[in-house]
Coordinates of C-alpha atoms and ligand atoms in Angstrom, one line a residue:
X1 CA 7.0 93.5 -58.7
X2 CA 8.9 93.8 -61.8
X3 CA 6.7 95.8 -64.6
X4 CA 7.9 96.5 -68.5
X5 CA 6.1 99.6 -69.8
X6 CA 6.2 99.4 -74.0
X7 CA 5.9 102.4 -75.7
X8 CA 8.7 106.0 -75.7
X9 CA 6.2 108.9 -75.4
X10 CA 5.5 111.6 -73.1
X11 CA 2.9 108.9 -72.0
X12 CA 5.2 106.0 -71.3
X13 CA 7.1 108.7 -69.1
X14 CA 4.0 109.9 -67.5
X15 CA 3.4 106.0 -66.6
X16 CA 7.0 105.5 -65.6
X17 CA 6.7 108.5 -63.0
X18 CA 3.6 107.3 -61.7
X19 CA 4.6 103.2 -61.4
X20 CA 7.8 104.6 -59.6
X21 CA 6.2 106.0 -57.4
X22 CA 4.3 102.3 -56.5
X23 CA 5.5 100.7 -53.1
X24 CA 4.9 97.5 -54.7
X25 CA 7.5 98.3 -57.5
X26 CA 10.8 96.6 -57.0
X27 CA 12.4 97.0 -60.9
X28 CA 10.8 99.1 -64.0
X29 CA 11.8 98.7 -67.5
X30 CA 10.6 100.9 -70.2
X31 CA 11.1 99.8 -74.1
X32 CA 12.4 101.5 -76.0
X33 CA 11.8 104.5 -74.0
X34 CA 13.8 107.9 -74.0
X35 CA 15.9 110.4 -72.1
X36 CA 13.1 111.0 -69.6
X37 CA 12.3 107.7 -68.4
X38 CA 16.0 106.4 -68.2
X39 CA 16.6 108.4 -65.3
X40 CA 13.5 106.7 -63.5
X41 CA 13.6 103.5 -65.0
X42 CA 15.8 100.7 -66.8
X43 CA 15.4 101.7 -70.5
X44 CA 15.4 98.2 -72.9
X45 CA 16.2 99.2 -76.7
X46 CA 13.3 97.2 -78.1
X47 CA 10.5 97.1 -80.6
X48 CA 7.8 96.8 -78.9
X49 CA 5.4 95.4 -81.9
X50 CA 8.6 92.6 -82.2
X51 CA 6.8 90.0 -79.8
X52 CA 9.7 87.6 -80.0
X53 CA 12.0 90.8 -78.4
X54 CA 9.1 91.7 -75.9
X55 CA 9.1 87.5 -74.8
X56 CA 13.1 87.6 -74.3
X57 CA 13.2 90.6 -72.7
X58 CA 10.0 89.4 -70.6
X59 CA 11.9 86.4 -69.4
X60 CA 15.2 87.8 -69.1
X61 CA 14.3 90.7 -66.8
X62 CA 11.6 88.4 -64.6
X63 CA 8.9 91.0 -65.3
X64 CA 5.6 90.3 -63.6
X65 CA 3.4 92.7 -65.5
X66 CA 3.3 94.2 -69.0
X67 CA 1.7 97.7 -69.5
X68 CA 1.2 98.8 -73.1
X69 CA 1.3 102.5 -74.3
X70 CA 0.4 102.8 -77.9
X71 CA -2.6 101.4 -79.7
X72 CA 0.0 99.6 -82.0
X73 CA 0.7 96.6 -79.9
X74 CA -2.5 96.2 -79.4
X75 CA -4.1 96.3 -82.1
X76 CA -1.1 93.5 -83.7
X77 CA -2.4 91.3 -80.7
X78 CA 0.5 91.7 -78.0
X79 CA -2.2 90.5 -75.7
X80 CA -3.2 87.4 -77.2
X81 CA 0.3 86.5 -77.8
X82 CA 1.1 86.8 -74.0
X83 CA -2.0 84.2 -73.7
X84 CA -0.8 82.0 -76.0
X85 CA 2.5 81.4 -75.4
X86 CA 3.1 78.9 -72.0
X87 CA 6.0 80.8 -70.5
X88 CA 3.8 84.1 -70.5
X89 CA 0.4 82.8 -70.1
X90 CA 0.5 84.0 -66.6
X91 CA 1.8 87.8 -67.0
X92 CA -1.3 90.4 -66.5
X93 CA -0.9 92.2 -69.8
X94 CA -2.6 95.7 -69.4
X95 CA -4.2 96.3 -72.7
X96 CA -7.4 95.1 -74.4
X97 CA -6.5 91.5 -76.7
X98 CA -7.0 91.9 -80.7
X99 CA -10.9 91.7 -80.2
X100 CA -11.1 94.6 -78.2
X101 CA -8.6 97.0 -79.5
X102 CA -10.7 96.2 -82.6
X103 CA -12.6 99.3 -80.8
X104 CA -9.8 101.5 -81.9
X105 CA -8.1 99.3 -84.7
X106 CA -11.8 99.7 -86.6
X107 CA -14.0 102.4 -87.2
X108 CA -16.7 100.7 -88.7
X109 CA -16.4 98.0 -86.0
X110 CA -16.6 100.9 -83.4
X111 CA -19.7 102.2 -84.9
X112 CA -21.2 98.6 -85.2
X113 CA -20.4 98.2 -81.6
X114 CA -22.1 101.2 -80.8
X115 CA -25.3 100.9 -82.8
X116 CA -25.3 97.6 -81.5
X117 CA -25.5 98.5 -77.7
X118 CA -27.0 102.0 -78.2
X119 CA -24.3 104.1 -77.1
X120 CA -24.9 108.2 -78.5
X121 CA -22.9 107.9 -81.7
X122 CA -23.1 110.1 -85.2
X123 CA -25.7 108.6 -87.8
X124 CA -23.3 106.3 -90.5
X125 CA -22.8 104.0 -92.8
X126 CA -20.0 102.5 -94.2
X127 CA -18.4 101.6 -97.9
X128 CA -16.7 99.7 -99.4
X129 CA -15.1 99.5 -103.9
X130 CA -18.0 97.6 -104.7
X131 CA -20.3 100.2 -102.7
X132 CA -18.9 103.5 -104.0
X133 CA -21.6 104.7 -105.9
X134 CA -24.1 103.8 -102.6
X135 CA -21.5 105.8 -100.9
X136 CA -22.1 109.2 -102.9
X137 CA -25.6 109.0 -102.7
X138 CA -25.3 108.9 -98.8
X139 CA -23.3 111.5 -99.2
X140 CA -26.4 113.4 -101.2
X141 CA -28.6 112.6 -98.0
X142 CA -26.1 114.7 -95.5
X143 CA -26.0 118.2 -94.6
X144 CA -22.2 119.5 -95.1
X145 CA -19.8 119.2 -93.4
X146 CA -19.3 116.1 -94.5
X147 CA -17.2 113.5 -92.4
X148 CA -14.9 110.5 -94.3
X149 CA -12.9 108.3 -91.9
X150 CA -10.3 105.5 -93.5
X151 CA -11.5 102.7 -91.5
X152 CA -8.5 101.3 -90.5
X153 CA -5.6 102.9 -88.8
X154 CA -4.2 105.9 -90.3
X155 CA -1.8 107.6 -87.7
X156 CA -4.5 110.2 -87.1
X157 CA -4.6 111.0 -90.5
X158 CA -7.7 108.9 -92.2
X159 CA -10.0 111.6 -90.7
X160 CA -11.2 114.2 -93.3
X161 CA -14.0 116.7 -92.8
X162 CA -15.3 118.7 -96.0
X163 CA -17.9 121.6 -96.7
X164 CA -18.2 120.8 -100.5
X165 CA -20.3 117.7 -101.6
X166 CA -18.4 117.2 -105.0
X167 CA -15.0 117.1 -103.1
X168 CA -16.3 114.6 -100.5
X169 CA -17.9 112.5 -103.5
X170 CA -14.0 112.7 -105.3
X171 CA -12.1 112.5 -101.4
X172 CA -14.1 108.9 -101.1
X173 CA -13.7 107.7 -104.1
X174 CA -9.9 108.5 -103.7
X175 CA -10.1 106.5 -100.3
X176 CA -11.4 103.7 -101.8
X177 CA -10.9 103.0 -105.5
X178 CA -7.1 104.3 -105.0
X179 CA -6.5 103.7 -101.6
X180 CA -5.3 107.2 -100.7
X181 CA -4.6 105.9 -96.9
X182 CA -3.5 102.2 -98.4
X183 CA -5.8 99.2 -97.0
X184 CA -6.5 101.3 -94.1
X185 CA -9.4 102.9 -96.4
X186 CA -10.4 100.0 -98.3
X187 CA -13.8 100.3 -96.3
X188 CA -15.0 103.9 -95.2
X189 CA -17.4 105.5 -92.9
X190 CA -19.4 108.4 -93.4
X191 CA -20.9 110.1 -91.1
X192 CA -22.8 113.0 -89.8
X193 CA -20.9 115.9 -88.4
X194 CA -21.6 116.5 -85.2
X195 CA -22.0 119.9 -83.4
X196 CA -20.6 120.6 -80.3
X197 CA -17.1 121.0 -77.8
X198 CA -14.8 117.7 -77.8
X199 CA -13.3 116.3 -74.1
X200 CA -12.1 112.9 -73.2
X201 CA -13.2 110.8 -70.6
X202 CA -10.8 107.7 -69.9
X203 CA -11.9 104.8 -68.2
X204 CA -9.7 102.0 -66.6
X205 CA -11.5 98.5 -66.4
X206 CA -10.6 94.8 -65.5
X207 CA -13.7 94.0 -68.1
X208 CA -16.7 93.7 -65.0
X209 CA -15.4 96.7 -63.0
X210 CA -14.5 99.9 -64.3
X211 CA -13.2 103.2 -62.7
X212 CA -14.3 106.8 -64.5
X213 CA -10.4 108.4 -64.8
X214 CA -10.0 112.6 -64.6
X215 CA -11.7 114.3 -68.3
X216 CA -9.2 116.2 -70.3
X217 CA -9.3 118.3 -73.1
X218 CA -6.6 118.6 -75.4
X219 CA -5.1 120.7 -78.0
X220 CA -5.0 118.8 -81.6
X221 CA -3.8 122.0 -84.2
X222 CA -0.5 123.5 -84.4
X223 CA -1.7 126.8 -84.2
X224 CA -3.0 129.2 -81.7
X225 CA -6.8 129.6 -81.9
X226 CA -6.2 125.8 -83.0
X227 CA -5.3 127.0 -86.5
X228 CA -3.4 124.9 -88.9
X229 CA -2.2 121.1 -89.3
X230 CA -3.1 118.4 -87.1
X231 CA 0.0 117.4 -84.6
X232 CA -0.5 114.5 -81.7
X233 CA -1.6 116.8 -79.3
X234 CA 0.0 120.4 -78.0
X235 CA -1.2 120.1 -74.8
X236 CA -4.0 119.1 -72.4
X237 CA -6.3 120.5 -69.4
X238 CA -7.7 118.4 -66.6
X239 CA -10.5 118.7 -65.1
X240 CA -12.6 120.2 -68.4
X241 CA -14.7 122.9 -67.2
X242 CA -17.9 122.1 -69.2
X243 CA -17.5 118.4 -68.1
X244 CA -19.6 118.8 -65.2
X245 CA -21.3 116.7 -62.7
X246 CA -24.2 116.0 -65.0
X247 CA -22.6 115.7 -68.0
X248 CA -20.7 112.8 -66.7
X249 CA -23.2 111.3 -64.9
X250 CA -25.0 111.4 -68.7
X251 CA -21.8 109.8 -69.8
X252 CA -21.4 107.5 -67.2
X253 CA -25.1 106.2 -67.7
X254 CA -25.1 106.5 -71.7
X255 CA -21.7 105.7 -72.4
X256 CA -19.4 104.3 -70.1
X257 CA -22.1 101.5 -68.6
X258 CA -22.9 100.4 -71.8
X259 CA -19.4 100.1 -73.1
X260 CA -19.0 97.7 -70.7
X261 CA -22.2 95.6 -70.4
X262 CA -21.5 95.5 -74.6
X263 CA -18.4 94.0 -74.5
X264 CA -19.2 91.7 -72.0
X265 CA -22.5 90.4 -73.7
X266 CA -19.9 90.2 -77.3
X267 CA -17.5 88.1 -75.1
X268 CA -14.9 90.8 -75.3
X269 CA -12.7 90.3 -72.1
X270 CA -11.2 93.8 -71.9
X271 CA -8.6 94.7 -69.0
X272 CA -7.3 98.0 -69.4
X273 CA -7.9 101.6 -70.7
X274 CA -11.1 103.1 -73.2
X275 CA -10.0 106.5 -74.0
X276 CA -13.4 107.8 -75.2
X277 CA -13.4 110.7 -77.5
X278 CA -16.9 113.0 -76.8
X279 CA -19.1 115.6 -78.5
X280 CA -20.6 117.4 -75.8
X281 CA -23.6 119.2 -77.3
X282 CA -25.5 121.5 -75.0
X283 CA -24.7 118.7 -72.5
X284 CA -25.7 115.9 -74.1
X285 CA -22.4 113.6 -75.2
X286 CA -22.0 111.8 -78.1
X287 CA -19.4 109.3 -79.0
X288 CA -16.6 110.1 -81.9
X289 CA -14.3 107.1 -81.4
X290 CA -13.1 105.2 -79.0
X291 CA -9.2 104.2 -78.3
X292 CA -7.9 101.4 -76.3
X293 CA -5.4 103.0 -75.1
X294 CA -4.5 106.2 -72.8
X295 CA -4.4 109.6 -74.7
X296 CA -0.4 111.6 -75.3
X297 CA -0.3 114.4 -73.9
X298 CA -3.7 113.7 -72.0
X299 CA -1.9 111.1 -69.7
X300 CA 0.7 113.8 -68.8
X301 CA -2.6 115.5 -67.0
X302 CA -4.5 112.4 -65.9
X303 CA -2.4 110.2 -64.1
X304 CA -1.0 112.7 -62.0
X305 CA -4.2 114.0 -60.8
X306 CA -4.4 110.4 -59.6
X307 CA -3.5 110.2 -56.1
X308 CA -4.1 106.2 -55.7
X309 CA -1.1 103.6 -56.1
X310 CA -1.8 102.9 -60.3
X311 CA 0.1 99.4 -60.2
X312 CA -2.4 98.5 -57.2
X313 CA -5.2 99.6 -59.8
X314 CA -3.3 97.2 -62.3
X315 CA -3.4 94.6 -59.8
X316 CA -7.1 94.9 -59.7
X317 CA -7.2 95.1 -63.5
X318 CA -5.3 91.6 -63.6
X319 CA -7.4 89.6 -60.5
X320 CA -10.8 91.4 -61.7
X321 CA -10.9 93.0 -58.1
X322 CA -10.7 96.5 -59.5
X323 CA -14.0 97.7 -57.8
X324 CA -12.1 97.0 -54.5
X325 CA -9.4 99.3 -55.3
X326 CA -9.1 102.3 -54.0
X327 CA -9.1 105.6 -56.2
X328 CA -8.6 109.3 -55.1
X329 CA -8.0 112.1 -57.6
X330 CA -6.9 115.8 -56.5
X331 CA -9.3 118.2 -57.1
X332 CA -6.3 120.4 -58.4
X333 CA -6.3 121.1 -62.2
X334 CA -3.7 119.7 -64.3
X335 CA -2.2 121.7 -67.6
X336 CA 0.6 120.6 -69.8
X337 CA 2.3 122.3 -72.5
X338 CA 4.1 120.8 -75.1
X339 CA 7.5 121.6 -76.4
X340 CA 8.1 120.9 -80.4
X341 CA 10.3 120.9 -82.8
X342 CA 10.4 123.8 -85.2
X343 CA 8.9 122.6 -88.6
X344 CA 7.1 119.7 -86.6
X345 CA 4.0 118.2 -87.8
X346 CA 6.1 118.5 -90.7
X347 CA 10.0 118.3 -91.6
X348 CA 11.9 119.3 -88.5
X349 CA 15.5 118.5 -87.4
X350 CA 17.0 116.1 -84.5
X351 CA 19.5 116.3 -82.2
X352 CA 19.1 119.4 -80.6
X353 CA 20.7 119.9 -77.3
X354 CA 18.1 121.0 -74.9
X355 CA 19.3 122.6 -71.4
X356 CA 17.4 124.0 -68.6
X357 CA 14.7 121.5 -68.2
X358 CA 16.6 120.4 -64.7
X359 CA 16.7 123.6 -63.2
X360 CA 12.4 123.5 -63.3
X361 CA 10.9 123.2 -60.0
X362 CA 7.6 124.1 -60.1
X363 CA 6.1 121.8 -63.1
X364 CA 7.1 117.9 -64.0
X365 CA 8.4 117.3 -67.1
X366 CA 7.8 115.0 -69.0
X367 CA 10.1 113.7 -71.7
X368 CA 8.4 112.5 -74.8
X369 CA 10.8 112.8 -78.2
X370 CA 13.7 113.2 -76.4
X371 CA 17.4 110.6 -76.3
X372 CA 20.6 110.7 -74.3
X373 CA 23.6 111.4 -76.8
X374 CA 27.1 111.7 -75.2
X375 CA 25.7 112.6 -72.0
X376 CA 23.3 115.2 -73.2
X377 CA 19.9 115.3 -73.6
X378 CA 19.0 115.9 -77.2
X379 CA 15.7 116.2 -79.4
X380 CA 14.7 112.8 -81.1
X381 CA 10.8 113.8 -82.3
X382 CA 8.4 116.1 -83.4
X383 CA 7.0 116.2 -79.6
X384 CA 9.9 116.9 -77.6
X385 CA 8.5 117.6 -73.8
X386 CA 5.4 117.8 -72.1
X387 CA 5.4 120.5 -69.3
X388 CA 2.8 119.5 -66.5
X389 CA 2.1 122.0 -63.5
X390 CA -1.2 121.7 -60.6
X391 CA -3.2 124.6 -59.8
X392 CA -6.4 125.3 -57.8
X393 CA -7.6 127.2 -61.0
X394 CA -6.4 126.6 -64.9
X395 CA -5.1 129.9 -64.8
X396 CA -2.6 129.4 -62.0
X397 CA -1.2 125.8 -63.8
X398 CA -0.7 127.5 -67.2
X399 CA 1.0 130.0 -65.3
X400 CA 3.6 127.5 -63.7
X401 CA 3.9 125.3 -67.1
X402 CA 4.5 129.0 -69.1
X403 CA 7.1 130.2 -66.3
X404 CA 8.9 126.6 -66.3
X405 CA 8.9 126.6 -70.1
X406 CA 10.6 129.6 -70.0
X407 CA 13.9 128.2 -68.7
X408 CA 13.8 125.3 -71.4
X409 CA 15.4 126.2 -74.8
X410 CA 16.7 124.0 -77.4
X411 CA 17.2 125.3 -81.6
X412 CA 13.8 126.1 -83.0
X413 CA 11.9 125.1 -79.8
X414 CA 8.1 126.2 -80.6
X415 CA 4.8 125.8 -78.1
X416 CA 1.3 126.8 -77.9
X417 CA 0.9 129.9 -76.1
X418 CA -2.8 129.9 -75.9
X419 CA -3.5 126.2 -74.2
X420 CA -6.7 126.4 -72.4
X421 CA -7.6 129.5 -74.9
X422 CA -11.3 128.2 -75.2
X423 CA -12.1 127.5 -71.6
X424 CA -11.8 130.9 -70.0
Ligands
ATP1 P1 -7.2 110.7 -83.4 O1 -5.9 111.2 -84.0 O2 -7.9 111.6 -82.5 O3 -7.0 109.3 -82.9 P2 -8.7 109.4 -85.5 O4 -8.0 109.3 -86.8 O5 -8.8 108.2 -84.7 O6 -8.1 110.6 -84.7 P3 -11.3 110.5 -85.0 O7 -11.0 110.9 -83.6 O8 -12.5 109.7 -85.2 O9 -10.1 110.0 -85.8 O10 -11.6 111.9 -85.7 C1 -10.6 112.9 -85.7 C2 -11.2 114.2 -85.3 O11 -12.1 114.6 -86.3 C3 -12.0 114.2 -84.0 O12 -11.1 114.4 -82.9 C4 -13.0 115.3 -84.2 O13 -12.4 116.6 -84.0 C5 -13.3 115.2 -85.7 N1 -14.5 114.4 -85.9 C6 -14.5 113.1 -86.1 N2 -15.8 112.7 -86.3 C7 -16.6 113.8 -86.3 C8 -18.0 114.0 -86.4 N3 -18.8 113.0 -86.7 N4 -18.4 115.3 -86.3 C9 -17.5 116.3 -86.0 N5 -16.2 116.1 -85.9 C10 -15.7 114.9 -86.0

């Protein structure tokens, strides 16, 4: 089979590695891609929300199957397009259509959703212009620390948290009288805050079927101690620790199950990944948002803790036969570590030459911001590498991803020393 993977992350990569290892692969594209995935794959120099480029290159290239990365796509309707369109109609796209990644795409549809099919959520309501002086009065009925989200998307930013009821009041009304996060926050949610110790669980699904994929916690703050500004993610840990069998038999039962049943009874034909973002609190979870899309750098840890063929998985997403399919996860624990560029989540410089990343042995690395410039590999992000190693306890994989790391350097290279810091 011929498969196009859209998206250029760490994630993409960390699909790339695991497709090519697929005996039913014959040729894999990535677009756009980067320095890490053109030496596994054929990179395409697309956009990959620029349908009309993903439909040429579709045709051109033969491609059988379509895997998206990023939320982006998705949420713009890549899906539907592929539906619409007679030359595509027929090419498994894996990724929910606009209606579903309306999950991710909208938090007060999420919440709807949620309320809708009782699924463990945070108590909210949402706002609009018109509804702003509603929306401080809710406000007045909520304990701090009170929780604003932009309702649309807001590249992880439309997410604020305050302790102080007069700033929240003036943070809302700046969301949505002068649109501090654009249309994005033209309606807001509020929400109660809840307690507790955040994991992922990622579930795979052809829409009837569904498998339960490996937990992962990651690492969200730039700083050790997660101090400081919000970044994509400086790492991750598979299996999480607290995430034990009865938790996720809670989750399973009050979350995932009903997920599924709800978008079946709304008529919501989802194939492909829920990343769902948990509150566990004293063992009881509680949803705080759903994506429709795998997590980056939580991929880096989940897929390769997945010892089953993943395009035989997509297969099963595509036909609907996914509770046939066979799936086998190591019991090993999984730790990346990601390499960034000094300055990043703010300014920071490209083009860095990076060297010593080939002479690792003991960890996979995974590209994510990362481009081939006369022959080299160079810096092209923020998020430059994700460093992956197996252990039989966390301990031992940090170990490996901390000794690998050590023979990477680039200018200004910087990394989270204290991954996993919360979980011994
Ligand atoms: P992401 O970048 O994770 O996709 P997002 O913009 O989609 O972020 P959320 O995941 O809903 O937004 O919220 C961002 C973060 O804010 C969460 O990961 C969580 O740490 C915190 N958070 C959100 N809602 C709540 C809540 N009700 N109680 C406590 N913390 C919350």
């Amino acid at each position: 089979m011929n498969i196009l993977i859209l998206g250029s992350g760490g994630r993409e990569h960390a699909f790339a590695k695991k497709l090519s290892e697929s005996t039913k692969i014959s040729n894999l594209y990535v677009a756009p891609g980067n320095a890490g995935t053109d030496a596994i794959a054929t990179n395409l120099a697309i956009n990959p929300t620029d349908f009309a480029q993903v439909k040429e290159t579709v045709l051109q290239h033969d491609i059988n199957m379509v895997v998206v990365g990023p939320e982006a796509p998705l949420v713009e309707g890549v899906h539907d397009f592929f539906l619409a369109d007679e030359e595509l109609k027929n090419i498994p796209v894996i990724g929910p259509k606009k209606d579903g990644a309306l999950l991710e795409g909208s938090k007060d549809f999420s919440k709807q959703f949620m309320e809708k099919h009782n699924i463990p959520t945070a108590r909210y309501q949402s706002f609009t212009t018109d509804t702003l002086a509603e929306g401080k009065k809710f406000l007045e009925t909520l304990d701090a620390p009170y929780v604003l989200k932009a309702d649309g998307l807001a590249a992880g930013k439309g997410v604020l948290i305050l302790n102080d009821l007069e700033e929240a009041k003036a943070e809302l009304e700046e969301m949505l009288s002068n649109q501090k996060f654009g249309s994005a926050s033209s309606t807001v949610v509020i929400e109660e805050f809840l307690k507790g110790i955040e994991l992922s669980v990622f579930v795979l699904t052809d829409g009837k079927n569904y498998k339960i994929l490996p937990s992962a916690k990651d690492y969200k703050r730039i700083g050790e101690g997660d101090t400081g500004l919000n970044t994509g993610g400086m790492g991750a840990i598979s299996p999480v620790p607290f995430a034990t069998d009865d938790f996720l038999t809670k989750v399973e039962e009050l979350v995932v199950k009903p997920t599924i049943d709800g978008l079946q009874k709304d008529g919501i034909d989802y194939r492909g990944f829920i990343f769902i973002g948990l509150m566990n609190d004293n063992g009881n979870p509680s949803v705080v948002e759903y994506n429709v899309r795998m997590g980056d750098p939580e991929t880096e840890v989940v897929l390769p803790r997945i010892q089953s063929d993943l395009l035989d998985l997509f297969e099963g997403v595509a036909t609907q036969t996914l509770g046939d399919k066979s799936y086998e996860v190591t019991p090993q624990t999984a730790t990346t570590v990601m390499l960034v560029s000094g300055g990043y989540p703010e300014a920071y410089e490209k083009g860095k030459e990076i060297t010593g990343f080939n002479t690792v042995d003991d960890s996979i690395v995974f590209h994510a911001g990362t481009t081939l410039k006369d022959g080299k590999v160079v810096t092209s992000g923020g998020r430059v590498m994700a460093i992956t190693s197996f252990g039989d306890s966390m301990d031992e994989a940090l170990e490996k991803s901390y000794k690998s790391i050590d023979k990477i350097s680039f200018d200004k290279m910087n990394y989270r020393k204290d991954i996993g810091f919360d979980l011994k």
